[in-house]
Structures are given as structure tokens and as C-alpha cells.
Coordinates of N, CA, C and O in Angstrom, one line a residue:
A278 N 27.1 3.6 -6.4 CA 26.5 4.1 -7.3 C 26.9 4.4 -8.7 O 28.1 4.1 -8.7
A279 N 26.2 4.5 -9.8 CA 26.9 4.2 -10.9 C 27.1 5.6 -11.8 O 26.6 6.7 -10.9
K280 N 28.1 5.9 -12.0 CA 28.8 7.1 -12.6 C 28.0 7.4 -14.1 O 27.5 6.5 -14.9
R281 N 27.7 8.5 -14.1 CA 27.0 9.2 -15.1 C 27.8 10.2 -16.0 O 28.8 10.9 -15.2
L282 N 27.7 10.3 -17.0 CA 28.7 10.8 -18.1 C 27.8 11.8 -19.2 O 26.5 11.8 -19.2
V283 N 28.4 12.9 -19.4 CA 27.7 13.8 -20.3 C 28.7 14.5 -21.1 O 30.1 14.8 -20.9
A284 N 28.6 14.5 -22.7 CA 29.6 14.9 -23.7 C 28.6 15.9 -24.1 O 27.4 15.6 -24.9
F285 N 28.9 17.3 -24.4 CA 27.9 18.1 -25.7 C 28.8 17.8 -26.9 O 29.7 17.9 -27.0
S286 N 27.8 17.9 -27.9 CA 28.6 18.5 -29.3 C 29.0 19.5 -29.5 O 29.2 20.4 -28.8
P287 N 30.3 19.5 -30.1 CA 31.1 20.7 -30.5 C 30.3 22.3 -31.1 O 30.5 23.0 -30.5
D288 N 28.8 21.7 -31.4 CA 27.9 23.1 -32.0 C 27.2 23.3 -30.6 O 26.3 24.4 -30.6
G289 N 27.0 22.4 -29.4 CA 26.3 22.5 -28.6 C 24.9 22.5 -28.5 O 23.8 22.4 -27.5
Y290 N 24.4 21.6 -29.9 CA 23.2 21.5 -30.2 C 22.8 19.9 -29.6 O 21.2 20.0 -29.3
I291 N 23.8 19.3 -29.4 CA 23.1 17.8 -28.9 C 24.0 17.3 -27.7 O 25.0 17.7 -27.4
V292 N 23.6 16.4 -26.9 CA 24.0 16.1 -25.5 C 24.0 14.8 -25.6 O 22.9 14.0 -25.3
L293 N 25.1 14.0 -25.1 CA 25.1 12.6 -25.3 C 25.0 12.5 -23.7 O 25.9 12.8 -22.7
T294 N 24.3 11.4 -23.3 CA 24.6 11.2 -21.6 C 24.8 9.6 -21.2 O 24.1 8.8 -22.5
G295 N 25.2 9.1 -20.3 CA 25.3 7.9 -20.2 C 25.5 7.5 -18.8 O 25.7 8.0 -17.8
R296 N 25.1 6.0 -18.9 CA 25.2 5.5 -17.3 C 25.2 4.0 -17.8 O 24.2 3.5 -18.9
L297 N 26.0 3.3 -17.4 CA 26.7 2.2 -17.8 C 26.5 1.8 -19.1 O 27.8 2.2 -19.8
I298 N 25.7 1.2 -20.0 CA 25.8 0.8 -21.3 C 24.6 1.3 -22.4 O 24.9 1.2 -23.1
A299 N 23.6 2.3 -21.8 CA 22.8 2.9 -22.7 C 23.3 4.4 -22.7 O 23.4 4.8 -21.7
L300 N 23.3 5.2 -24.1 CA 24.2 6.4 -24.0 C 22.8 7.2 -24.9 O 23.3 7.3 -25.9
P301 N 22.0 7.6 -24.6 CA 21.0 8.1 -25.4 C 21.5 9.7 -25.5 O 22.3 10.4 -24.8
A302 N 20.8 10.1 -26.8 CA 21.4 11.6 -27.3 C 20.0 12.6 -27.1 O 18.9 12.2 -27.7
W303 N 20.3 13.8 -26.8 CA 19.4 14.5 -26.6 C 19.5 16.0 -27.3 O 20.6 16.5 -27.1
D304 N 18.3 16.2 -28.0 CA 18.5 17.6 -28.6 C 18.5 18.7 -27.5 O 17.4 18.9 -26.5
V305 N 19.3 19.6 -27.4 CA 19.4 20.5 -26.2 C 18.3 21.4 -26.4 O 17.9 22.0 -24.8
S306 N 17.8 21.9 -27.3 CA 16.9 22.8 -27.3 C 15.4 22.1 -27.0 O 14.6 23.0 -26.7
T307 N 15.1 21.4 -27.4 CA 13.7 20.5 -27.2 C 13.5 19.4 -26.3 O 12.7 19.2 -25.6
G308 N 14.8 19.3 -25.6 CA 14.9 17.6 -25.0 C 14.3 16.8 -25.2 O 14.1 15.7 -24.7
K309 N 14.2 16.5 -26.6 CA 13.7 15.3 -27.2 C 14.8 14.3 -27.6 O 15.9 15.0 -28.0
N310 N 14.5 13.4 -27.3 CA 15.7 12.1 -27.6 C 16.0 12.0 -29.3 O 15.0 12.1 -29.6
V311 N 17.1 12.3 -29.6 CA 17.3 12.0 -31.2 C 17.7 10.8 -31.8 O 18.0 10.6 -32.7
F312 N 18.6 10.2 -30.7 CA 19.2 8.9 -31.0 C 19.6 8.3 -29.9 O 19.9 9.1 -28.8
G313 N 19.7 6.9 -30.1 CA 20.6 6.3 -28.9 C 21.5 5.4 -29.3 O 21.4 4.6 -30.3
L314 N 22.6 5.3 -28.3 CA 23.9 4.4 -28.6 C 23.9 3.4 -27.7 O 23.3 3.4 -26.4
G315 N 24.4 2.2 -28.0 CA 25.0 1.1 -26.5 C 26.0 0.6 -27.0 O 26.8 0.5 -28.0
S316 N 26.6 0.1 -25.7 CA 27.7 -0.7 -26.1 C 27.4 -1.8 -25.4 O 26.7 -2.2 -24.6
D317 N 28.7 -2.8 -25.2 CA 28.6 -4.3 -24.6 C 29.0 -4.6 -23.3 O 29.0 -5.1 -22.7
E318 N 29.3 -3.0 -22.9 CA 29.9 -2.9 -21.5 C 29.9 -1.6 -20.8 O 29.5 -1.1 -21.6
V319 N 30.5 -1.4 -19.6 CA 30.5 -0.4 -18.9 C 31.0 0.7 -19.5 O 32.2 0.6 -19.9
V320 N 30.7 2.2 -20.1 CA 31.6 3.0 -20.6 C 32.0 3.9 -19.5 O 31.3 4.6 -18.3
W321 N 33.1 3.9 -19.9 CA 33.8 5.3 -18.8 C 34.2 6.4 -19.5 O 34.5 7.6 -18.7
S322 N 34.2 6.5 -20.8 CA 34.1 8.1 -21.3 C 33.6 8.2 -22.1 O 33.3 7.1 -23.1
M323 N 33.3 9.4 -23.1 CA 32.8 9.7 -24.3 C 32.6 10.8 -24.7 O 32.9 11.7 -23.8
A324 N 32.6 11.2 -26.1 CA 32.8 12.4 -26.7 C 32.4 12.6 -28.4 O 31.8 11.8 -28.7
F325 N 32.2 13.5 -28.6 CA 32.1 14.0 -30.5 C 33.0 14.0 -30.8 O 34.1 14.6 -30.2
S326 N 33.2 13.8 -32.0 CA 34.1 14.3 -32.8 C 34.1 15.6 -33.2 O 32.8 16.0 -33.1
P327 N 35.4 16.4 -33.6 CA 35.2 17.9 -33.9 C 34.1 18.6 -34.8 O 33.6 19.6 -34.6
N328 N 33.4 17.6 -35.7 CA 32.6 18.2 -36.7 C 31.3 17.4 -36.4 O 30.4 17.5 -37.0
R329 N 31.2 16.7 -35.5 CA 29.6 16.2 -34.8 C 29.4 15.0 -35.6 O 28.5 14.4 -35.4
S330 N 30.5 14.4 -36.6 CA 29.7 13.2 -37.2 C 29.8 12.1 -36.9 O 29.5 11.3 -37.3
K331 N 30.5 11.9 -35.7 CA 30.6 10.5 -34.9 C 30.7 10.8 -33.4 O 31.0 11.9 -32.8
A332 N 29.9 10.1 -32.5 CA 30.3 9.9 -31.2 C 31.4 8.6 -30.9 O 31.2 7.6 -31.4
L333 N 31.8 9.0 -29.7 CA 32.8 8.0 -29.5 C 32.5 7.3 -28.0 O 32.3 8.5 -27.2
A334 N 32.8 6.4 -27.6 CA 33.0 6.2 -26.1 C 33.9 5.0 -25.9 O 34.5 4.3 -26.9
G335 N 34.6 5.1 -24.8 CA 35.6 4.2 -24.5 C 34.8 3.2 -23.0 O 34.5 3.6 -22.0
G336 N 35.1 1.7 -23.3 CA 34.5 1.1 -22.5 C 35.7 0.5 -21.3 O 36.7 0.8 -21.4
A337 N 34.7 -0.1 -20.3 CA 35.7 -0.6 -19.2 C 36.9 -1.6 -19.3 O 38.0 -1.7 -18.9
N338 N 37.0 -2.5 -20.7 CA 38.1 -3.2 -20.8 C 38.6 -2.8 -22.0 O 39.8 -3.5 -22.8
G339 N 38.8 -1.4 -22.1 CA 39.5 -0.7 -22.9 C 39.7 -0.9 -24.5 O 39.7 -0.2 -25.6
T340 N 38.3 -1.1 -24.5 CA 37.5 -1.3 -26.3 C 37.0 0.3 -26.6 O 36.5 0.7 -25.9
A341 N 37.2 0.8 -27.6 CA 36.8 1.7 -28.1 C 35.5 1.6 -29.2 O 35.4 1.1 -29.9
Y342 N 34.9 2.4 -29.0 CA 33.5 2.5 -29.9 C 33.2 3.5 -30.3 O 33.6 4.9 -29.9
I343 N 32.9 3.3 -31.7 CA 32.6 4.9 -32.6 C 31.2 4.5 -33.3 O 31.1 3.6 -34.0
W344 N 30.6 5.5 -33.6 CA 29.4 5.4 -34.2 C 28.9 6.8 -35.1 O 29.4 7.9 -34.5
A345 N 28.2 6.5 -36.0 CA 27.8 7.8 -37.0 C 26.6 8.7 -36.1 O 26.3 7.8 -35.7
A346 N 27.2 9.6 -36.0 CA 26.4 10.6 -34.9 C 25.4 11.4 -36.1 O 24.4 11.8 -35.8

């Protein structure tokens, strides 16, 4: 079974979800998709920066991905 990941923004307004290489982000209050991220490989971990300006993910081969959130 594929691993599913969840990371909440520090302010609790956005949740980043992940499975394999697609990482959609959702507005917690409305349930609407606010942006989507992707990687070239399976993602093992993800998080937001403390000020929510960036979303970060770690790939299976050791690659770190950083996106402006």
C-alpha cells in the first residue's frame, strides 16, 4: 500500500497532503484545493517553513524539494 502524508501549515489554515509524487494543498476551512505540488519521485516527508512561505518535501533518493507556498 502507498504511504500517505499530511503536513499542516504553522497557522493551521492549509494542509498539504501527499501520496507518491502528487502533493495537493487544501484550505482547511473550505476543503478547496489551493495549490498543488509535484516531485520527480516518491516523497517520504514534507513540511511547511515556520512562516508558511515555503513547502518542503524529501524524496526517496535524498533529493530535497522546496516550493514557494
